[in-house]
JSON list of C-alpha atoms in Angstrom, two decimals:
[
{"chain": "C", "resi": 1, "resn": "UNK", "atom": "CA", "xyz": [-6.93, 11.46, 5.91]},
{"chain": "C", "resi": 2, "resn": "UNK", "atom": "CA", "xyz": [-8.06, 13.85, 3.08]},
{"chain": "C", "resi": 3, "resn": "UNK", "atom": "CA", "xyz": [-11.02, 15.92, 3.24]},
{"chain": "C", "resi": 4, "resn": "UNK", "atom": "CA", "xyz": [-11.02, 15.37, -0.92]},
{"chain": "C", "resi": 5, "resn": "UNK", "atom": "CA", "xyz": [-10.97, 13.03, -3.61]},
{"chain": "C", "resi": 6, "resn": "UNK", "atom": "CA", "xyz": [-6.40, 12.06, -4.25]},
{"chain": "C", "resi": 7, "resn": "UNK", "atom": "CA", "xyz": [-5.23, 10.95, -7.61]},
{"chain": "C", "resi": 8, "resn": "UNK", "atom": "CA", "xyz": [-4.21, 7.76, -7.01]},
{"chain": "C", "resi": 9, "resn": "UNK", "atom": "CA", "xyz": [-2.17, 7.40, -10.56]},
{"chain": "C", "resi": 10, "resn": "UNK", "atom": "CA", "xyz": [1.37, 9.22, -9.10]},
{"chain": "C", "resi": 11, "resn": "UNK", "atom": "CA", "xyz": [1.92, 6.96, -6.62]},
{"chain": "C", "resi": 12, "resn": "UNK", "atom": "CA", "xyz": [0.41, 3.57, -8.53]},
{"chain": "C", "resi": 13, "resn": "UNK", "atom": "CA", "xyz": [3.26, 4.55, -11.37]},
{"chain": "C", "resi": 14, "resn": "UNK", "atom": "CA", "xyz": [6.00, 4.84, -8.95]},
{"chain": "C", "resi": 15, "resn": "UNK", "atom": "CA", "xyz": [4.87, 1.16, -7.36]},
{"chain": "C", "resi": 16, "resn": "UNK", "atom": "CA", "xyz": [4.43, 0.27, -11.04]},
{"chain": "C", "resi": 17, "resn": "UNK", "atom": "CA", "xyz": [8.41, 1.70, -11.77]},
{"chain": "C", "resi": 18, "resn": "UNK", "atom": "CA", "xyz": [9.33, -0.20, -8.32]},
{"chain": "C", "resi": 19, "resn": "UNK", "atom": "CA", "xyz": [7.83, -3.41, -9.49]},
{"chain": "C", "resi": 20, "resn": "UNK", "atom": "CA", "xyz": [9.71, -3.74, -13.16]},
{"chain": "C", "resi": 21, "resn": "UNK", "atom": "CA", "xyz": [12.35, -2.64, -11.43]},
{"chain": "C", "resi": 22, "resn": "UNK", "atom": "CA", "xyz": [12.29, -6.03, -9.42]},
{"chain": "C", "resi": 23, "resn": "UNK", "atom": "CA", "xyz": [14.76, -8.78, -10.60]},
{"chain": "C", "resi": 24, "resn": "UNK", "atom": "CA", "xyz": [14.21, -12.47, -10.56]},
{"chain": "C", "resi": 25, "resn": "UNK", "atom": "CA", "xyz": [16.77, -13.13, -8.68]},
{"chain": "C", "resi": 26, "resn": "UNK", "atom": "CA", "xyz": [15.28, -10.99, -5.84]},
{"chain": "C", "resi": 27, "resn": "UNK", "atom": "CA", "xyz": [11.76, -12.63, -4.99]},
{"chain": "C", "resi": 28, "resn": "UNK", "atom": "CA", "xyz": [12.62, -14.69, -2.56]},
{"chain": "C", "resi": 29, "resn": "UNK", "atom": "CA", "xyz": [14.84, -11.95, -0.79]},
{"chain": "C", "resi": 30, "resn": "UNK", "atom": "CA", "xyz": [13.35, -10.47, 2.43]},
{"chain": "C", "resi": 31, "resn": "UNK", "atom": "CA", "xyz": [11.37, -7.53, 3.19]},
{"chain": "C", "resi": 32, "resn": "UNK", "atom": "CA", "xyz": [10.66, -4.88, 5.89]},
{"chain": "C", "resi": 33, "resn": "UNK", "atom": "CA", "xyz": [7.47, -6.92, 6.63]},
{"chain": "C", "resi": 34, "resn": "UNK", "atom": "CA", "xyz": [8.70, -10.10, 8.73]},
{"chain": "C", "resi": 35, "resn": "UNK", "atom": "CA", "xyz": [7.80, -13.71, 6.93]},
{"chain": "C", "resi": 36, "resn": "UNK", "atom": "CA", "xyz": [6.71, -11.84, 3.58]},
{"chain": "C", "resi": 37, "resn": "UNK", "atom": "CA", "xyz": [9.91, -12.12, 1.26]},
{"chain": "C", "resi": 38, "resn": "UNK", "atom": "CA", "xyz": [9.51, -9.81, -2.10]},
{"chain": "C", "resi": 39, "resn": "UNK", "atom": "CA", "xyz": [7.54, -12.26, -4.19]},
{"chain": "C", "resi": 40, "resn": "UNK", "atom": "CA", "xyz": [4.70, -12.77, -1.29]},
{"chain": "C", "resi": 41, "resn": "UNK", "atom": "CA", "xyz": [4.74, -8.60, -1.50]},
{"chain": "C", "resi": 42, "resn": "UNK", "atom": "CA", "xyz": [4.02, -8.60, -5.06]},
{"chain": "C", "resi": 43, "resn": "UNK", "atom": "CA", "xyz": [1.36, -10.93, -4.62]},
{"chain": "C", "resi": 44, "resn": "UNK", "atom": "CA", "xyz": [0.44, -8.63, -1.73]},
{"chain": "C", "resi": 45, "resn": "UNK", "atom": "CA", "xyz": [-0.09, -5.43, -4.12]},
{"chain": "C", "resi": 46, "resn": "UNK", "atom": "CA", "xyz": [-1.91, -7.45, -7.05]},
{"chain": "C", "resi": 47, "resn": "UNK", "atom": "CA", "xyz": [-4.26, -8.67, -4.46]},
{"chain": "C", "resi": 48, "resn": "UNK", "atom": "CA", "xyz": [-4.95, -5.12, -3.00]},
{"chain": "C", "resi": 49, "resn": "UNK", "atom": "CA", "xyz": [-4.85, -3.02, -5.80]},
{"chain": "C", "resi": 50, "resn": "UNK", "atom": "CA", "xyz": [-8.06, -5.72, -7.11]},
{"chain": "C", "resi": 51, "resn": "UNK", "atom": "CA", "xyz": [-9.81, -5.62, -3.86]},
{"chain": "C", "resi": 52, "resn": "UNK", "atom": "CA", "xyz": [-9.84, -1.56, -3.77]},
{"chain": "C", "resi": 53, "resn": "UNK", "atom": "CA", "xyz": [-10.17, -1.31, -7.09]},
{"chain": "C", "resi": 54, "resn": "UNK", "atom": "CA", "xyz": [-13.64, -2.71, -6.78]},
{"chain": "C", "resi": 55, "resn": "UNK", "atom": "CA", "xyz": [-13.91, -1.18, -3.27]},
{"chain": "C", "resi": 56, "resn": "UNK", "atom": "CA", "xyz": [-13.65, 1.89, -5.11]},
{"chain": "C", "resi": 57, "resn": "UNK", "atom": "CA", "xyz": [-16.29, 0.41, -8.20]},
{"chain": "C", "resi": 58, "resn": "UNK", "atom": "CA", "xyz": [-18.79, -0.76, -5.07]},
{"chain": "C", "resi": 59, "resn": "UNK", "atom": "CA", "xyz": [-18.35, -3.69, -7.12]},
{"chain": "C", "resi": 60, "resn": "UNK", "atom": "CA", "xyz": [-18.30, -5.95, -3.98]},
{"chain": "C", "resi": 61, "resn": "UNK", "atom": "CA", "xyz": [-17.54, -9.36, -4.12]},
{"chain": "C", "resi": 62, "resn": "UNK", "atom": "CA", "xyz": [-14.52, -12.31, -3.41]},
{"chain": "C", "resi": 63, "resn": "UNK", "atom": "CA", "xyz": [-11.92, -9.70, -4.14]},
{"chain": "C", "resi": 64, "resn": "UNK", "atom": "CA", "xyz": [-13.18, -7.01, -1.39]},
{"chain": "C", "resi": 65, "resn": "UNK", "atom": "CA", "xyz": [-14.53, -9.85, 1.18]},
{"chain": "C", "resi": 66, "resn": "UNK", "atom": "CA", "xyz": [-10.85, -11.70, 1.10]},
{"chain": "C", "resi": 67, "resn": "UNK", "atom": "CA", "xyz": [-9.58, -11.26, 4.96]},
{"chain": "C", "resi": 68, "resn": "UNK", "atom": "CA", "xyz": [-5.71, -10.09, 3.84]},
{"chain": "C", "resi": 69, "resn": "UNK", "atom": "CA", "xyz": [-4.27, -12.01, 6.94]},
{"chain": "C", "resi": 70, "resn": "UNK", "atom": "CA", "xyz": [-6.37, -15.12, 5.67]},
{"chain": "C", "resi": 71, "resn": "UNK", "atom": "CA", "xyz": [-3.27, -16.52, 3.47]},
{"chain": "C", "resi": 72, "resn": "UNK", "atom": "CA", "xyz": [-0.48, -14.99, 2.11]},
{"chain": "C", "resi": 73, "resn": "UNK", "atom": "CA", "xyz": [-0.64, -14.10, -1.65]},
{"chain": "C", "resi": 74, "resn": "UNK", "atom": "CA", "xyz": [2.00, -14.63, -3.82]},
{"chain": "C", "resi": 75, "resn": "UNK", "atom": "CA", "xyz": [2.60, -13.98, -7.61]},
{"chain": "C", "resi": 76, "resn": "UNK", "atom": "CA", "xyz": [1.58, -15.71, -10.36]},
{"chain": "C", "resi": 77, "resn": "UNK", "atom": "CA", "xyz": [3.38, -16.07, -13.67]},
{"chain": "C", "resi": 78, "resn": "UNK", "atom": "CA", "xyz": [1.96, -13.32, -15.20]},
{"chain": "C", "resi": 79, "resn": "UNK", "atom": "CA", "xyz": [2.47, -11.00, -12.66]},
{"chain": "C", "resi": 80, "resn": "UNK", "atom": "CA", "xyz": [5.08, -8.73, -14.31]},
{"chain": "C", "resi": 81, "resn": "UNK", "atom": "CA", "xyz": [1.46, -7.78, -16.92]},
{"chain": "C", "resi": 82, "resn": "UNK", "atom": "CA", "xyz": [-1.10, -8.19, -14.30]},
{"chain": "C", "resi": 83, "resn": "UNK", "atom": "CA", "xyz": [0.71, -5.83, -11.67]},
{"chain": "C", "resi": 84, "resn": "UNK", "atom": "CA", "xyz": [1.04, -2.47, -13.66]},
{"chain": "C", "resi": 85, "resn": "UNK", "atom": "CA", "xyz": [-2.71, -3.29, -15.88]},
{"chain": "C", "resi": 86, "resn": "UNK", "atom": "CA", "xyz": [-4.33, -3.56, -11.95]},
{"chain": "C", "resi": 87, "resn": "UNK", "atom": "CA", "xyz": [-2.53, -0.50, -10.62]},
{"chain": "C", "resi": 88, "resn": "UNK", "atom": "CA", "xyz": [-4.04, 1.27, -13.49]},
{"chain": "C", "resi": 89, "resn": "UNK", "atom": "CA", "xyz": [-6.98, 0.06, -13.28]},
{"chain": "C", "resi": 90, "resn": "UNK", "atom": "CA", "xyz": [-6.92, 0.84, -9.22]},
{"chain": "C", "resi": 91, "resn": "UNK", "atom": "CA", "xyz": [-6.17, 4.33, -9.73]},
{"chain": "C", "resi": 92, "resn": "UNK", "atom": "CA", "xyz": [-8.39, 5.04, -12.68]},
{"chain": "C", "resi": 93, "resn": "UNK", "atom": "CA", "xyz": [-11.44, 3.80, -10.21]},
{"chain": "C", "resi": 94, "resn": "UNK", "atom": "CA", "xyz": [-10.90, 6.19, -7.22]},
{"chain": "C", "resi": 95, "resn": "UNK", "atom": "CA", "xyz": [-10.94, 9.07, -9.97]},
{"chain": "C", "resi": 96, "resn": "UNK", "atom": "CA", "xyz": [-14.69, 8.82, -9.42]},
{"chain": "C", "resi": 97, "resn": "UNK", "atom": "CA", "xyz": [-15.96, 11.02, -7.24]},
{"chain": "C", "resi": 98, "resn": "UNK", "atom": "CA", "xyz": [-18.54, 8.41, -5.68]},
{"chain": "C", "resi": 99, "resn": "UNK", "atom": "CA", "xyz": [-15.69, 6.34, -4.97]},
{"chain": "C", "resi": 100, "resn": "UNK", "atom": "CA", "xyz": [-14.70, 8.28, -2.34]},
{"chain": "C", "resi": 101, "resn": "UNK", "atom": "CA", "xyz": [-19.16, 8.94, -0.72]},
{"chain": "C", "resi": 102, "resn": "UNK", "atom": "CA", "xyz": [-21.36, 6.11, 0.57]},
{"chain": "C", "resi": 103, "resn": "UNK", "atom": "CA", "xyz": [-20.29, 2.66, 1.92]},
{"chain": "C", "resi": 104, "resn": "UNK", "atom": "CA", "xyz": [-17.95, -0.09, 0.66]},
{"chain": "C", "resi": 105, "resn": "UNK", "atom": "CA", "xyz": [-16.40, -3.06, 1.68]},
{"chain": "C", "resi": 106, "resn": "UNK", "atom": "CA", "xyz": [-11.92, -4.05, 1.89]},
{"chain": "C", "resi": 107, "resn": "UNK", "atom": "CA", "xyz": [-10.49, -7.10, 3.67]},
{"chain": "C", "resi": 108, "resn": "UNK", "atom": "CA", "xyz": [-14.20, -8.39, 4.39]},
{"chain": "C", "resi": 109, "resn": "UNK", "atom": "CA", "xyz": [-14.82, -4.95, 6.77]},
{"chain": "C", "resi": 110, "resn": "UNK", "atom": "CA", "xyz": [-17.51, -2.42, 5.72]},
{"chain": "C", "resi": 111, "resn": "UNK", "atom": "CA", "xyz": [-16.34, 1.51, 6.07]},
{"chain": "C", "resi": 112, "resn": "UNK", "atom": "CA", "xyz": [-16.60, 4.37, 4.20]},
{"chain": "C", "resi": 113, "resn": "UNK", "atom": "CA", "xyz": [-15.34, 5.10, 1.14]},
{"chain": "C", "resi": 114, "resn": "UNK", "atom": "CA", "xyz": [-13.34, 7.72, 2.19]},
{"chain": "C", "resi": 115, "resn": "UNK", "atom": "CA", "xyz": [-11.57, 6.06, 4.41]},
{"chain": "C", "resi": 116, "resn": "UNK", "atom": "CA", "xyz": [-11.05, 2.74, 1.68]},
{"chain": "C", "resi": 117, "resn": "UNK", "atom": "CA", "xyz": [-9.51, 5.48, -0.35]},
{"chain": "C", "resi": 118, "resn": "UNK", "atom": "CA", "xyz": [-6.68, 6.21, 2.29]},
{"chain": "C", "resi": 119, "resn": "UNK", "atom": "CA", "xyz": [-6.17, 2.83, 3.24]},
{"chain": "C", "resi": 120, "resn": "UNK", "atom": "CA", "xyz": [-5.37, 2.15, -0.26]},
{"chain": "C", "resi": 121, "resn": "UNK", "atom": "CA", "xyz": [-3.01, 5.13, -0.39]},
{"chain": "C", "resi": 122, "resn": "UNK", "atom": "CA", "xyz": [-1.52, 3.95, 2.76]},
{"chain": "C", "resi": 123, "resn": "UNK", "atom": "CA", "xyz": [-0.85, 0.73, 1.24]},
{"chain": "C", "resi": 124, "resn": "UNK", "atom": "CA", "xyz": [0.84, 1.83, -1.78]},
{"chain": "C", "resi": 125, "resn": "UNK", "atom": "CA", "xyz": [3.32, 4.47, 0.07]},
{"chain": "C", "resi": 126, "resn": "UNK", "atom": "CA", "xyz": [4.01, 2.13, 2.79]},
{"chain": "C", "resi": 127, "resn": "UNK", "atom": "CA", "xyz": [4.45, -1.12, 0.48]},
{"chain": "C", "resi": 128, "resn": "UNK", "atom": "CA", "xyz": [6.14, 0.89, -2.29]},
{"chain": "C", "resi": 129, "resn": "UNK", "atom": "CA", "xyz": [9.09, 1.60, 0.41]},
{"chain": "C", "resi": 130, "resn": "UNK", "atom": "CA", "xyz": [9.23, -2.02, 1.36]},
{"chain": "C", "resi": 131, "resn": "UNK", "atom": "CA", "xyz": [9.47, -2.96, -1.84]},
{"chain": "C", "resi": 132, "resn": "UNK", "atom": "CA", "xyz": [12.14, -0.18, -2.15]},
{"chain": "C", "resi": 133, "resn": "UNK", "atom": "CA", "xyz": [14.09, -0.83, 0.26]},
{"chain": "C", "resi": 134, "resn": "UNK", "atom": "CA", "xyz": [13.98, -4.88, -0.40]},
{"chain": "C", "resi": 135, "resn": "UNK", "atom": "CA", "xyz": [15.39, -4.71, -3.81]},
{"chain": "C", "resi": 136, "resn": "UNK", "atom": "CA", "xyz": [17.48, -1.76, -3.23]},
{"chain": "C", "resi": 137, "resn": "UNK", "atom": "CA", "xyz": [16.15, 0.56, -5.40]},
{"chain": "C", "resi": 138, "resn": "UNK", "atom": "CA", "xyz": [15.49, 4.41, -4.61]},
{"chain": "C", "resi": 139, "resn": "UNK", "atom": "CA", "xyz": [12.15, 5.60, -3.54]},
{"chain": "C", "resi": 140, "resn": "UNK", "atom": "CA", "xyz": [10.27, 8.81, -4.16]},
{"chain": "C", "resi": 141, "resn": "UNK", "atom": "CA", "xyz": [6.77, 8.55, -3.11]},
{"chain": "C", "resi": 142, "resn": "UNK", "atom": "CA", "xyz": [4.27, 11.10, -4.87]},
{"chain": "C", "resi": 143, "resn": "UNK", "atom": "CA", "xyz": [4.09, 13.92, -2.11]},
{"chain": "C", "resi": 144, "resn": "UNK", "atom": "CA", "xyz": [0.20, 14.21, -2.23]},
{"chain": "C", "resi": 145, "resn": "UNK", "atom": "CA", "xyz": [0.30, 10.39, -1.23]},
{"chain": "C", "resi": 146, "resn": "UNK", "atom": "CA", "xyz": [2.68, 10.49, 1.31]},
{"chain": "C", "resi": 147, "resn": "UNK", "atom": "CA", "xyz": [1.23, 13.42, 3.19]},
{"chain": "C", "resi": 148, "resn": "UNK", "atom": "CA", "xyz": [-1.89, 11.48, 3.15]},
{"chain": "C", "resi": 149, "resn": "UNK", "atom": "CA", "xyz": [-0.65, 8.41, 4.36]},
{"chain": "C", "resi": 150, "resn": "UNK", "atom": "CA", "xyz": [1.09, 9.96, 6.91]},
{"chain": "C", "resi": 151, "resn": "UNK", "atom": "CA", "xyz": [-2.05, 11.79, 8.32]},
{"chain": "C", "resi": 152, "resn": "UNK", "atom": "CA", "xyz": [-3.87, 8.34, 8.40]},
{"chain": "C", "resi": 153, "resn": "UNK", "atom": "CA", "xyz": [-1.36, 6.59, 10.07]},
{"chain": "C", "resi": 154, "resn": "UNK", "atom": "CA", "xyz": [-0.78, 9.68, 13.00]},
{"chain": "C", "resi": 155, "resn": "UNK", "atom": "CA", "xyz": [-4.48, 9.63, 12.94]},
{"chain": "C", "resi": 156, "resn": "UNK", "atom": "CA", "xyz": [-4.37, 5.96, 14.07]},
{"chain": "C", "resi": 157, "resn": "UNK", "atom": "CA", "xyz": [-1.40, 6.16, 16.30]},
{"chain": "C", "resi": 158, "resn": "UNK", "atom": "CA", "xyz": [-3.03, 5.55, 19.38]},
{"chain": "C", "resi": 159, "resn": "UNK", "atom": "CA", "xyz": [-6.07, 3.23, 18.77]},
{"chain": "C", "resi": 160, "resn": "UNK", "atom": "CA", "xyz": [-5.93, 0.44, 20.40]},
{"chain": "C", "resi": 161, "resn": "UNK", "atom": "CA", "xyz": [-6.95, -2.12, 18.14]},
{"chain": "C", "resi": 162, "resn": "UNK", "atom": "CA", "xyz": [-4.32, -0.73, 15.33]},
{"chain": "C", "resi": 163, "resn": "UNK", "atom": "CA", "xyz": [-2.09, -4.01, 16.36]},
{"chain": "C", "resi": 164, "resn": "UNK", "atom": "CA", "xyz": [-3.86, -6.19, 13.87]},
{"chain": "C", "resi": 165, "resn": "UNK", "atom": "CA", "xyz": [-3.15, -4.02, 10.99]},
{"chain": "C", "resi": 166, "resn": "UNK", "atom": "CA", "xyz": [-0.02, -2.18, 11.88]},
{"chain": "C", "resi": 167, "resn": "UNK", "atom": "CA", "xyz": [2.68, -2.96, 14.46]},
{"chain": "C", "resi": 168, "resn": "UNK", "atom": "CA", "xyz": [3.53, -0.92, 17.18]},
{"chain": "C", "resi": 169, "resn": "UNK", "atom": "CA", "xyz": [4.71, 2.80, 16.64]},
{"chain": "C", "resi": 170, "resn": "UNK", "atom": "CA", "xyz": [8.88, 3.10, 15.61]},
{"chain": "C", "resi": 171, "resn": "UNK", "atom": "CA", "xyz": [10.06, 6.39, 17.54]},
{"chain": "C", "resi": 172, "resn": "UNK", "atom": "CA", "xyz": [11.96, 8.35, 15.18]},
{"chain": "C", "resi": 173, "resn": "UNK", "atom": "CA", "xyz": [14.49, 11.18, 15.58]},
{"chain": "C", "resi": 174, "resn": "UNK", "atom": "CA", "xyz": [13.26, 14.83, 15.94]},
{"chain": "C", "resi": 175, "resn": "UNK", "atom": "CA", "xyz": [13.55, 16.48, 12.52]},
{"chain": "C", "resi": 176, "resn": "UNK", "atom": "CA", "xyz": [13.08, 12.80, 10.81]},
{"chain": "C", "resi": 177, "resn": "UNK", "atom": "CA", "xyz": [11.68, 12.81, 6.87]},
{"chain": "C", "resi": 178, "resn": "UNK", "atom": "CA", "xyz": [8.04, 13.32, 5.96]},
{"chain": "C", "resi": 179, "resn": "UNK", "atom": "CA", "xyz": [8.50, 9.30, 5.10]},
{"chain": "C", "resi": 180, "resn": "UNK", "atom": "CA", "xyz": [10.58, 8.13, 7.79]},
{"chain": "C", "resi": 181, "resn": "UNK", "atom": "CA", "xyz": [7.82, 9.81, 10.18]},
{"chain": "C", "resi": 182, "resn": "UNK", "atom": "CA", "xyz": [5.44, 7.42, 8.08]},
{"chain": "C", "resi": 183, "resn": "UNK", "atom": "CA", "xyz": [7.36, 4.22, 8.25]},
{"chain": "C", "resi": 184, "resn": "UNK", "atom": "CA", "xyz": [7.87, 4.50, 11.91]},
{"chain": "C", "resi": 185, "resn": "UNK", "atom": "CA", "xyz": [4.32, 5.26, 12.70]},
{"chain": "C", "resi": 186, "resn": "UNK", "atom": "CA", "xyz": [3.20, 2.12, 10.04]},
{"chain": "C", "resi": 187, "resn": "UNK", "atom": "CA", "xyz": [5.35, -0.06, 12.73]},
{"chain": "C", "resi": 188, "resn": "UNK", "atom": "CA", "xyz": [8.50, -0.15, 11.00]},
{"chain": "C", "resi": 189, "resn": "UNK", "atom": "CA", "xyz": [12.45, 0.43, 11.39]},
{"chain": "C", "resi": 190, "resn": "UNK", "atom": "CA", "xyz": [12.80, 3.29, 8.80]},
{"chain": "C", "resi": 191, "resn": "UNK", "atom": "CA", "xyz": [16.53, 2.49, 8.77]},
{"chain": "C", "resi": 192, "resn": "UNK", "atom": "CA", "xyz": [15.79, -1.04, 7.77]},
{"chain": "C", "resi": 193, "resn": "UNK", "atom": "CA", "xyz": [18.27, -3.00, 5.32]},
{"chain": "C", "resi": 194, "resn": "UNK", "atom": "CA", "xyz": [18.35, -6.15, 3.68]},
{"chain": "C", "resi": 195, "resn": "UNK", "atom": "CA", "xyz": [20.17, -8.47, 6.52]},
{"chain": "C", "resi": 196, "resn": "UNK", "atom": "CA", "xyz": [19.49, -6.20, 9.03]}
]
């Protein structure tokens, strides 16, 4: 976690690049995330960016009380617009310092806002290289988000109750990437391929 406020904008441009980068042809192909093919993930990252955009706003409501693991969201037809104008939007909203004090509410749970800021910064590294790696594209996450994520996800490592957000821990080798450390301890393969 991070003891201050993170610009979110680096790392919602280079989910943003990721996302136009997307082809038609490759929704329906498969991601890192079992049962949640590219399409369901870029419903996935409309839906969150919303609900922590106004996690961020304490602008609580359907969007922020919306259990993720209730349904699985998929695109609409607009999404190629909506995706990039809500990542924006996301990012411009934690730029408030009082986004980041006080109490707000993502996925229906109350916590600080502290911690709804890394969760969201979790989500975007972690989904940006599933997107990646789905549609075969390179990924560079912004290093300031990375380092964050991985410090929340280490942080969690060994809680218990971590199974309903995150799978259980990947090893990886000694000496492994910054992200591949990150990957493995979000509860996936960082050598993952399509097919694989």
């Amino acid at each position: 976690m991070t003891d201050t406020t993170l610009d979110l904008g680096p790392q919602t441009r280079v989910v943003a690049r990721l996302a136009a980068g997307v082809t038609d042809e490759q929704l329906a192909d498969a991601t890192p995330c079992p049962d949640c093919p590219v399409h369901n993930m870029l419903g996935h990252l409309v839906h969150l960016s919303a609900a922590f955009r106004d996690a961020a706003r304490k602008d609580l409501g359907v969007t922020t009380d919306t259990d993720p693991t209730a349904a699985v969201p998929d695109i609409g037809p607009g999404w190629r617009e909506e995706l990039p104008k809500v990542l924006d939007e996301l990012a411009e909203a934690w730029r408030d310092p009082a986004a980041w004090t006080g109490m707000t509410r993502a996925g229906g749970i109350d916590l600080p806002g502290e911690i709804a800021g890394a969760v969201a910064i979790d989500e975007l590294v972690i989904h940006g290289w599933d997107l990646a790696r789905a549609t075969g594209q390179p990924y560079d996450p912004d290093p300031a988000a990375l380092q964050a994520s991985h410090d929340f996800l280490l942080a969690s490592a060994d809680d218990p109750d971590r199974g309903g957000i995150f799978g259980p821990v990947v090893p990886v080798p000694e000496g492994a990437s910054l992200l591949d450390r990150a990957v493995g301890l979000s509860g996936r393969d960082p050598g993952w391929t399509p097919g694989s």
